[in-house]
Coordinates of C-alpha atoms in Angstrom, one line a residue:
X15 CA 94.8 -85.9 14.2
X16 CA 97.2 -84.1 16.5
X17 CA 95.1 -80.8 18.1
X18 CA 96.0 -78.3 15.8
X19 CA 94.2 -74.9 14.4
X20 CA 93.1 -74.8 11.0
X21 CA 95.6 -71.8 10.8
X22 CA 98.6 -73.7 12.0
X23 CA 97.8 -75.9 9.4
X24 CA 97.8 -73.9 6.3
X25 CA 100.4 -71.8 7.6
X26 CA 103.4 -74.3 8.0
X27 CA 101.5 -76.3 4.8
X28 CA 102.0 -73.0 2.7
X29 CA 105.3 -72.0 4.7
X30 CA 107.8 -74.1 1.9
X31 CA 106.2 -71.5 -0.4
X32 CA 108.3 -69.0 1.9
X33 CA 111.7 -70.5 1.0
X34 CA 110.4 -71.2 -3.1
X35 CA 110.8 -67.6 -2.8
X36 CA 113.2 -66.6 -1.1
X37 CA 116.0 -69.5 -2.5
X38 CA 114.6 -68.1 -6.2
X39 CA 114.7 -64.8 -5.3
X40 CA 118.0 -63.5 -2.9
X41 CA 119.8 -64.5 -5.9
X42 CA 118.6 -61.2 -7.8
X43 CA 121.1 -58.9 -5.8
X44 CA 123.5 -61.6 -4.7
X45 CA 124.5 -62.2 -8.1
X46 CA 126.2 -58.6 -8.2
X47 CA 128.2 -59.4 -5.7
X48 CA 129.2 -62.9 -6.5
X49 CA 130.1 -61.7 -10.0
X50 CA 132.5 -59.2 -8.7
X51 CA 133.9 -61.7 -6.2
X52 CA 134.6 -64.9 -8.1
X53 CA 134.6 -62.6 -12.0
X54 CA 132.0 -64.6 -13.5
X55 CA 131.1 -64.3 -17.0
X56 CA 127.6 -63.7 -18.2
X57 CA 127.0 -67.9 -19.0
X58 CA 128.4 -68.3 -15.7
X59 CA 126.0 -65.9 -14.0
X60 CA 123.0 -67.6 -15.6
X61 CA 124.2 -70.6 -14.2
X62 CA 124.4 -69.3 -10.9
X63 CA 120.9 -68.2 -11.2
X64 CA 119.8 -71.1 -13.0
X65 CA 121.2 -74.2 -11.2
X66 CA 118.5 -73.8 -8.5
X67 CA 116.1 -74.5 -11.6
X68 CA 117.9 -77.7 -12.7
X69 CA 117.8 -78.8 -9.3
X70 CA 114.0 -78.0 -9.3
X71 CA 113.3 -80.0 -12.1
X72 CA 115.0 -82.8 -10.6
X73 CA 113.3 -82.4 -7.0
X74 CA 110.0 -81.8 -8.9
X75 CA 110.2 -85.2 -11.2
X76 CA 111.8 -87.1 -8.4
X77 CA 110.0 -86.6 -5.5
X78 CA 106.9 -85.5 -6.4
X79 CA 105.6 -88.5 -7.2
X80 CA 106.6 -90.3 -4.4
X81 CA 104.0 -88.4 -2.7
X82 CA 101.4 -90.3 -4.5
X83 CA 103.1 -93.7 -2.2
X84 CA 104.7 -92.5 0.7
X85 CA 102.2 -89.7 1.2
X86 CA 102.4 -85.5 0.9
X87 CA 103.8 -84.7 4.8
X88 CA 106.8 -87.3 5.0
X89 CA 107.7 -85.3 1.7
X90 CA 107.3 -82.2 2.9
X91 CA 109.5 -83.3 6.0
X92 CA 112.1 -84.4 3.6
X93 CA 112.0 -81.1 1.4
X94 CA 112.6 -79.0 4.4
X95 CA 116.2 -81.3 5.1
X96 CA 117.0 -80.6 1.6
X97 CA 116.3 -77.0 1.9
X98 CA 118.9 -76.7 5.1
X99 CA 121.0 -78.5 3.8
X100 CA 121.3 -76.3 0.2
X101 CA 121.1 -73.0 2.3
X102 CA 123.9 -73.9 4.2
X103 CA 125.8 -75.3 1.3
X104 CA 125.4 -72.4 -0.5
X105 CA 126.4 -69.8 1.9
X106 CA 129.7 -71.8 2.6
X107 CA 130.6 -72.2 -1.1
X108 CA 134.3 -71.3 -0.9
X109 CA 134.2 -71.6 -5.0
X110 CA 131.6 -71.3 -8.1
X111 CA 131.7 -74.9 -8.7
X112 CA 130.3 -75.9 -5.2
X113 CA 127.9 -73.1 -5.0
X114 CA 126.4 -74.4 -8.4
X115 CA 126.0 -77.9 -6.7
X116 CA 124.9 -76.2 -3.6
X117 CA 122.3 -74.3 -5.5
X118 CA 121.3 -77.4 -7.4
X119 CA 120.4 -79.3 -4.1
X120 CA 118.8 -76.1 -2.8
X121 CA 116.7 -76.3 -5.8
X122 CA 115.6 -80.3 -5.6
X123 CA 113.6 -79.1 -2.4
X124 CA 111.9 -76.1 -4.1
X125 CA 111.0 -78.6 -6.8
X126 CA 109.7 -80.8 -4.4
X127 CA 107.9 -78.2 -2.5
X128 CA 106.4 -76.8 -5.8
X129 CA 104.8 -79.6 -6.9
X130 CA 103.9 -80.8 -3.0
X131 CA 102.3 -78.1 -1.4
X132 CA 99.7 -77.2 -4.1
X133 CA 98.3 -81.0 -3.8
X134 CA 98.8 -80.7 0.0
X135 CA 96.7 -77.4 0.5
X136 CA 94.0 -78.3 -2.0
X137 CA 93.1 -81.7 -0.7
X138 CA 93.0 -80.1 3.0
X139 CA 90.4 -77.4 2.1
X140 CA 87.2 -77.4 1.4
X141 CA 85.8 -76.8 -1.9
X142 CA 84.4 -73.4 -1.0
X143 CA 88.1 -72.4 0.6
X144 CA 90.3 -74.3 -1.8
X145 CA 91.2 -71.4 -4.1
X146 CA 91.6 -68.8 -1.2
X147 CA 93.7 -71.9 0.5
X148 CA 95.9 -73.3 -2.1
X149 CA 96.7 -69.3 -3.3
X150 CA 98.6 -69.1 0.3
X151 CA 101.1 -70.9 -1.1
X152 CA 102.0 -68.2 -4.0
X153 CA 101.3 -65.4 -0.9
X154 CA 104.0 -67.2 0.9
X155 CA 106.3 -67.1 -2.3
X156 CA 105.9 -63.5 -2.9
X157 CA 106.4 -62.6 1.1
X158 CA 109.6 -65.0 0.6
X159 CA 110.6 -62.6 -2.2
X160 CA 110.2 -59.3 -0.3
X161 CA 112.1 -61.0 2.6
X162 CA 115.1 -61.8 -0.1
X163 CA 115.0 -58.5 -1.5
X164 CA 114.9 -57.1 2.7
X165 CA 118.1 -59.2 3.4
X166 CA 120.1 -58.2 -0.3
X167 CA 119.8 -55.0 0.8
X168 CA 120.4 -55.2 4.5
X169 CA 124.1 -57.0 3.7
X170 CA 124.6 -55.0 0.3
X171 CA 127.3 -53.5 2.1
X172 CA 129.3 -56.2 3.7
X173 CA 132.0 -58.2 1.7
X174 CA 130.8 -61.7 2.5
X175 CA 126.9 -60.3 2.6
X176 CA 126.0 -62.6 -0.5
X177 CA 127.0 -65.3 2.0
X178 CA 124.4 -64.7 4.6
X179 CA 122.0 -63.3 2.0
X180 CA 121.9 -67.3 0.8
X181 CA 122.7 -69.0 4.2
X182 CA 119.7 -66.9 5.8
X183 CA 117.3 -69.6 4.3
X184 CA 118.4 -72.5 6.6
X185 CA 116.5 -71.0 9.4
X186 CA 112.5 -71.3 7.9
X187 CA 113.8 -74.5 6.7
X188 CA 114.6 -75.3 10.2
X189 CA 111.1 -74.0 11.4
X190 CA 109.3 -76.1 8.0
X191 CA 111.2 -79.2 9.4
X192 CA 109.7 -78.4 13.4
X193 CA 106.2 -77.3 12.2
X194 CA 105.8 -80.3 9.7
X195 CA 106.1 -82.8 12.4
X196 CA 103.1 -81.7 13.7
X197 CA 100.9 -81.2 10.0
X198 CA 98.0 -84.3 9.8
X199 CA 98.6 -86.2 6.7
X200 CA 96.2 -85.4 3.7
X201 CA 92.8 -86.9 3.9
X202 CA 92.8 -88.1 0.6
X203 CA 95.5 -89.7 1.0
X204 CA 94.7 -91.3 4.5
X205 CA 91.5 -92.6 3.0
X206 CA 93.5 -94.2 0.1
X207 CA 96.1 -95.9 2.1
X208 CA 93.0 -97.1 4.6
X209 CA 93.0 -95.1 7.6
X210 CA 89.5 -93.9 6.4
X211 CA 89.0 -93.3 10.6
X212 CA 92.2 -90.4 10.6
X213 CA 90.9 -88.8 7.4
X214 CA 87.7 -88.1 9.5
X215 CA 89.5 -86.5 11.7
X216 CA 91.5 -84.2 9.9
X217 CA 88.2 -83.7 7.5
X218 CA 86.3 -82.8 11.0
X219 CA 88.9 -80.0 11.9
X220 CA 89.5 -78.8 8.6
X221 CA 85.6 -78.2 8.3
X222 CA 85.1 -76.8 11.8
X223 CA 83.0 -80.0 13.1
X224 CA 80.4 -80.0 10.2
X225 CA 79.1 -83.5 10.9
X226 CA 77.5 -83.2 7.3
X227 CA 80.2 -82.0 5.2
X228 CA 82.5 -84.1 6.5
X229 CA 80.5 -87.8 5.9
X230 CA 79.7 -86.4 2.3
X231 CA 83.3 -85.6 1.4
X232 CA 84.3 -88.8 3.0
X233 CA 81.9 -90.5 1.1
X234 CA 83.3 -89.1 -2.7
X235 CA 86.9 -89.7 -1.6
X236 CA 85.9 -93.0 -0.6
X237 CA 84.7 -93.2 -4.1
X238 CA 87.5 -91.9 -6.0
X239 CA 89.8 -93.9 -3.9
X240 CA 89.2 -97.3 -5.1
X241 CA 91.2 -97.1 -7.9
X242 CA 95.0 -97.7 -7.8
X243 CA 97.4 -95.1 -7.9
X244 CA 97.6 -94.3 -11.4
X245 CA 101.1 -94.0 -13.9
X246 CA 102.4 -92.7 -16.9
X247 CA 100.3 -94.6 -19.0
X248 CA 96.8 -93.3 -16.8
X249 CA 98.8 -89.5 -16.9
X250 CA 98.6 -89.5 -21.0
X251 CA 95.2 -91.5 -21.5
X252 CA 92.3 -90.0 -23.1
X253 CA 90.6 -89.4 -19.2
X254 CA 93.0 -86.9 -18.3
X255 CA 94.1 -85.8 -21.6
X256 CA 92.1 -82.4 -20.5
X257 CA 94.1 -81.6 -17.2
X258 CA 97.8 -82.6 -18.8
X259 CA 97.0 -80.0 -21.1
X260 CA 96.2 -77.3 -18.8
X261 CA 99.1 -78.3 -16.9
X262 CA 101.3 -78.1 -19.5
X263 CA 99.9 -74.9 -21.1
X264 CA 99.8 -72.7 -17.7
X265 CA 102.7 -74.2 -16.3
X266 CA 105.0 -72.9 -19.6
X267 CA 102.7 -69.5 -20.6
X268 CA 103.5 -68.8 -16.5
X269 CA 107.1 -68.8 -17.7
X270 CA 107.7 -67.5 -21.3
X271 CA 105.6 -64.3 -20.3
X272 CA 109.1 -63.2 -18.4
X273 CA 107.5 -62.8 -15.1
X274 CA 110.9 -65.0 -13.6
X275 CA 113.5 -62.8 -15.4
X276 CA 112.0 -59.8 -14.0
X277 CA 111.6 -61.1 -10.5
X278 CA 115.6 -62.6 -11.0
X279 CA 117.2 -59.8 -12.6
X280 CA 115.5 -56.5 -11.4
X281 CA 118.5 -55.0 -9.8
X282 CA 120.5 -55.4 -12.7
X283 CA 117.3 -53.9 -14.9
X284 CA 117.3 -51.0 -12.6
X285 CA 121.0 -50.5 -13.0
X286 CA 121.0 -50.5 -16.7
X287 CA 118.2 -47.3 -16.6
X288 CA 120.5 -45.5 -14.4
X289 CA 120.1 -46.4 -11.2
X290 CA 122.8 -47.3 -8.7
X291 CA 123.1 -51.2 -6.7
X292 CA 122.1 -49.7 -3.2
X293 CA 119.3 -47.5 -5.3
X294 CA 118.2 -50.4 -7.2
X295 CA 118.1 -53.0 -4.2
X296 CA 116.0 -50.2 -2.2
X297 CA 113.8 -50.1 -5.2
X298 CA 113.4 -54.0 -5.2
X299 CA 112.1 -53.8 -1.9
X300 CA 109.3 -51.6 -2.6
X301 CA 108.3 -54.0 -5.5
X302 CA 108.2 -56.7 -2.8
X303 CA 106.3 -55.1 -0.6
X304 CA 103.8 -54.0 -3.5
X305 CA 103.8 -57.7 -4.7
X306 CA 102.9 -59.1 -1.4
X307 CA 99.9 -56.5 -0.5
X308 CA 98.7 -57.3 -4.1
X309 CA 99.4 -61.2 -3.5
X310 CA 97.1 -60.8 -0.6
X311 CA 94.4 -59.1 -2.3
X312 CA 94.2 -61.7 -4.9
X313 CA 94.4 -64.2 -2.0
X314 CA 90.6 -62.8 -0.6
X315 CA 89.1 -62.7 -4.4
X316 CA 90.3 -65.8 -5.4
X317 CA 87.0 -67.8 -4.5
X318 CA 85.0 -64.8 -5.7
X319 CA 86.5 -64.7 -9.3
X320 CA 86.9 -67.6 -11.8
X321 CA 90.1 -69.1 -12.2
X322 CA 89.8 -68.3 -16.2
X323 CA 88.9 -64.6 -16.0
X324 CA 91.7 -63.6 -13.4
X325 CA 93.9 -65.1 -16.0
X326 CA 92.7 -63.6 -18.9
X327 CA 92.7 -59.8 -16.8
X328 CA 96.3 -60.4 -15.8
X329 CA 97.6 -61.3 -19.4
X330 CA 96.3 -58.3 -20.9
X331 CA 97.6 -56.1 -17.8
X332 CA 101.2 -57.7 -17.8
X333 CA 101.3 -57.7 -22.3
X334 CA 100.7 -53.9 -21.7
X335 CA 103.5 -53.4 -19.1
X336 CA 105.7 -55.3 -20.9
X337 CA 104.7 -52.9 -24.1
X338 CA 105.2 -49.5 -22.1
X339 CA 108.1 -51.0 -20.7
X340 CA 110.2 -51.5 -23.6
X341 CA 109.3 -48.3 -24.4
X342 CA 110.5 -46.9 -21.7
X343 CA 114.0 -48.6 -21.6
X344 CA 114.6 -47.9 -25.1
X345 CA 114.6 -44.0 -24.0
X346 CA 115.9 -44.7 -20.7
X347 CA 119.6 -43.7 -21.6
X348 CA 118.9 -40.2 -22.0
X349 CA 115.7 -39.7 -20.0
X350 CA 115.1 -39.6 -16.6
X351 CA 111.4 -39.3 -16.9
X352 CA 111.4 -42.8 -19.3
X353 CA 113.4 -44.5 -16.8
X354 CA 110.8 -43.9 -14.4
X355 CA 107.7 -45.0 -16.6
X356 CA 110.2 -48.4 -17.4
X357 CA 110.4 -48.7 -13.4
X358 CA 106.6 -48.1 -12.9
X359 CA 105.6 -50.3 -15.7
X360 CA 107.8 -52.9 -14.3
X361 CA 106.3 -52.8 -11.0
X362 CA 102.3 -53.1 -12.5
X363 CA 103.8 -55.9 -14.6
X364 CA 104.6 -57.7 -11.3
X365 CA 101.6 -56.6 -9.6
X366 CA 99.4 -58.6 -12.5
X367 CA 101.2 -61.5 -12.4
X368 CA 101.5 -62.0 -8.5
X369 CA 97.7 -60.9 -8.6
X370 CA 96.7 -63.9 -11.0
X371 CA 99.0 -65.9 -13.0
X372 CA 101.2 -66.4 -10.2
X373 CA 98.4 -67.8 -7.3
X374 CA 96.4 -69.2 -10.3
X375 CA 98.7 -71.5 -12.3
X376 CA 99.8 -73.1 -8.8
X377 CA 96.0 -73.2 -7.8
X378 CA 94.8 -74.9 -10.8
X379 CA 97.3 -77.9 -11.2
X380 CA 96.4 -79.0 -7.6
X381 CA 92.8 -79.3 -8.6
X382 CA 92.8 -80.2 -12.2
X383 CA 94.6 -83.9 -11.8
X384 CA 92.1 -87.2 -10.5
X385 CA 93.3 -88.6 -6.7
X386 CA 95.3 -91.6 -7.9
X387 CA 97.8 -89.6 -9.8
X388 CA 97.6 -86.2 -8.4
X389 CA 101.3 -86.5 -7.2
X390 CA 102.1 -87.6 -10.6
X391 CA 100.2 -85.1 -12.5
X392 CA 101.4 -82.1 -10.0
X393 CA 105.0 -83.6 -10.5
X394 CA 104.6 -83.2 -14.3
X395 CA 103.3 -80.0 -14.3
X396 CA 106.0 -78.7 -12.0
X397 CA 108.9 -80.3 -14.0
X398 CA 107.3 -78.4 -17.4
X399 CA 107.3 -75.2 -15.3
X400 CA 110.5 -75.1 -13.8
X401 CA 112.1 -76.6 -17.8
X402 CA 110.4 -73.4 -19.6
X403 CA 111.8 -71.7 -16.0
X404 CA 115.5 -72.2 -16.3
X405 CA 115.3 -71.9 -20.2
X406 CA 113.9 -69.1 -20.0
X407 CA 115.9 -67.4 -16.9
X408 CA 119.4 -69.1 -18.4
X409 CA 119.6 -67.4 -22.1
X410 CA 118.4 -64.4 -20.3
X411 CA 121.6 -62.3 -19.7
X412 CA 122.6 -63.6 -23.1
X413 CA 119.5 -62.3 -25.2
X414 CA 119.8 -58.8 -23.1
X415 CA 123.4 -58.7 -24.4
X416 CA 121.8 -59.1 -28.1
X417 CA 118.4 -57.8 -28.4
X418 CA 118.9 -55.3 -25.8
X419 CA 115.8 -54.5 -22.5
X420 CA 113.7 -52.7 -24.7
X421 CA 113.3 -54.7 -28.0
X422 CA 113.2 -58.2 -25.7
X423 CA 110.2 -57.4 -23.7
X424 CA 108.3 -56.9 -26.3
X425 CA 108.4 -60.6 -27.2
X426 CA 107.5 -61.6 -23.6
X427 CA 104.7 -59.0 -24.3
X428 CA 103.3 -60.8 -26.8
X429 CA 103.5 -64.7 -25.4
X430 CA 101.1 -62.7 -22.7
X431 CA 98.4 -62.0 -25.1
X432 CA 98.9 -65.4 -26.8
X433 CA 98.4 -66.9 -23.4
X434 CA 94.3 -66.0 -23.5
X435 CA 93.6 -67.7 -27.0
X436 CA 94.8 -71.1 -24.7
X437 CA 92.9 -70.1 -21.9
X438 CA 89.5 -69.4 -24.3
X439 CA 90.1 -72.9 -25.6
X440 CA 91.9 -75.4 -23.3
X441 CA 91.4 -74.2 -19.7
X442 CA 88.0 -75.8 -18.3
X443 CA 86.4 -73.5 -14.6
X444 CA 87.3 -75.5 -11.5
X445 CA 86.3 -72.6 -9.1
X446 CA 83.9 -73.4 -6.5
X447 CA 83.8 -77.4 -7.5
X448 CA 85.1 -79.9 -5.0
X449 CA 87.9 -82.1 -6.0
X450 CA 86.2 -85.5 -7.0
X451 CA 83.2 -83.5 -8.9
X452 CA 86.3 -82.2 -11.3
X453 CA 87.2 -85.9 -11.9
X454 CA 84.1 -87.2 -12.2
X455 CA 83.6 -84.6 -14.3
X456 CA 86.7 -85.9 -16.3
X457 CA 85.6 -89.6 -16.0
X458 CA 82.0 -88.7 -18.1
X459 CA 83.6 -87.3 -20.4
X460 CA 85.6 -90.7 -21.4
X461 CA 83.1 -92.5 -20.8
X462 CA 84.6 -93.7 -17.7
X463 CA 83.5 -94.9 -14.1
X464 CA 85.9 -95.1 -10.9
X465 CA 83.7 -98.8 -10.5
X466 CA 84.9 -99.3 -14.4
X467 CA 88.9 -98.5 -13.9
X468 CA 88.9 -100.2 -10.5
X469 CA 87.3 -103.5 -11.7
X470 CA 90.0 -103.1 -15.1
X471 CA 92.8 -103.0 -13.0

């Protein structure tokens, strides 16, 4: 392994998290001025907004998986091209057709990074650091957001600022692309393409030279690694029948809760209570900043606190925003005061989800899946999320236009309280449990042996 800090490692590991948010994000207060400029329609502005999402599912599905053969840092090397490459693209889009197929290339790469970098983080930490670890990624997705919401405002006033609010991104992809070349390869995935001697390495740095540690967690991935890489038919057997549904069920409760149409369309919310586009994006910036100190926070507890109760606490806290929200908006027309509460309420709705559902949901699919399909199973999860994403984030401005802010949140207020009667019943602890005791775990249960499925195949 190349002599690198533990730091340097989970930093440029997590750092694709940075352009997730900023390439979902800068489109929040770009979109008022690309409306103006090219007079798009409301179906047309979803599209704008959504076509990174398509492009996520496809990045997610596609490449993904090949992680589980060509390995997670070549991938990661390959996300940051794309991300460039749709940046640029983007920025340059003389027309809305090409900035939709801009935007749908950007979005391939935060597909990719989505269902990457949670794998990549958790099978680098230790059990004991793995939540703390893998939640960088959603730290560096809020901190990409605030840094969207900085540069939307900092070129609010220039005619072509949309342009070089979008084009900004191609510089982290640049640094992603330069810091990746020096990233060590997963261990678990050295050990199961047979450089069991490189997976020591990287094993001995990520643990700080615990001669101990290291040989034991050698010894279970050498374990788990026997067996084949796994496919579809392995992904929807009874064995991991337990993690596709946790995958599934946190990857489309992360969505239909609203937390993406409020992070998307913000500016345009606060516009509709009354405040003005440079007022609103100012607004939007304290929210990032807010979202990011709160991200941190749930960063430090995240190893402290099981992965089911921080879920449980931030569905009850965002169902009541989203309550007191709709309240607010439906006075907002005539009230300063209930604009206000609707702005504050919005802002503790994003604080609860940035503070749990967001970290967790990411967290939890990297652990959840057994070593031969991890890529797989992270891939699936990611293409369900980002599905229930650009559903979700496309019909949007169209239900606004009927239902109105007020009555719609309600809805998304109650798929938040829903989202606890799953978690009670579906969602199985992985806090403070290393990677291969969650499959084994998985494997008793089906009355199932790594020797058993080895030997079968």
């Amino acid at each position: 392994m190349r002599k690198v800090s533990t730091g340097f490692v989970y930093f440029f590991g997590a750092l694709g998290g940075l352009l997730f948010g900023y390439d979902t994000g800068v489109i929040s207060g770009a979109i008022l001025f690309i409306q103006k400029q090219m007079h798009l329609g409301s179906w047309q502005q979803g599209w704008v907004v959504s076509a990174v999402l398509l492009g996520a599912i496809l990045g997610a599905a596609i490449i993904g998986p090949s992680s589980d053969r060509y390995g997670r840092r070549k991938l990661l090397l390959l996300s940051a091209i794309i991300f460039f490459v749709g940046a640029v693209g983007s920025g340059l889009a003389p027309e809305f057709w090409t900035l939709i197929i801009s935007r749908v290339v950007l979005g391939m790469a935060v597909g990719a990074a989505s269902a990457l970098i949670p794998t990549y983080l958790a099978e680098l930490s230790p059990a004991d650091k793995r939540g703390t670890v893998s939640s960088l990624f959603q730290l560096m997705v809020m901190t990409g957001i605030l840094l969207a919401y900085v540069t939307n405002y900092a070129w609010s006033g220039f005619y072509t600022g949309w342009r070089w609010m979008l084009g900004f991104a191609a510089i982290p992809a640049a640094l992603l692309f330069l810091g990746g070349l020096i990233l060590p390869e997963s261990p678990r995935f050295l050990v199961k393409t047979g450089h069991a001697d490189q997976a020591r390495a990287v094993l001995d740095t990520m643990n700080k030279h615990d001669t101990a540690a290291v040989e034991t967690e050698l010894a279970q991935i050498k374990e788990q690694a026997q067996m084949k890489n796994g496919g579809w038919s392995e992904l929807f057997g009874k064995m991991v029948r337990p993690s596709l549904i946790i995958g599934i069920g946190l990857a489309i409760f992360q969505q239909v809760m609203g937390c993406n149409t409020v992070l998307y369309y913000a500016p345009t919310i606060f516009t509709d209570v009354g405040f003005g586009v440079n007022a609103a994006l100012l607004a939007h910036i304290g929210i990032g900043v807010f979202n990011v100190a709160v991200t941190a926070i749930a960063v430090a507890i995240m190893d402290k606190v099981d992965r089911k109760k921080m879920l449980n606490v931030g569905a009850v806290g965002m169902g009541i925003s989203l309550f007191v929200m709709s309240i607010g908006m439906k006075f907002s027309g005539g009230s300063q005061a209930a604009a206000i509460i609707s702005v504050i309420a919005l802002t503790i709705y994003i604080a609860f989800f940035s503070a749990t559902w967001g970290p967790v949901m990411w967290v939890m699919i990297g652990e959840v899946f057994p070593l031969n399909i991890r890529g797989l199973g992270n891939s699936f999860a990611s293409v369900i999320n980002w599905s229930a994403n650009m559903v979700v984030s496309l019909t949007f401005p169209a239900l606004l236009n009927f239902f109105g802010t007020g009555s719609l949140f309600i809805g998304y207020g109650v798929l938040c309280f829903a989202s606890i009667w799953f978690v009670q019943k579906k969602v199985f602890e992985t806090r403070n449990r290393s990677l291969e005791d969650i499959e084994a775990t998985l494997r008793a249960k089906a009355g199932e042996t790594a020797q058993d499925l080895s030997t079968a195949k």
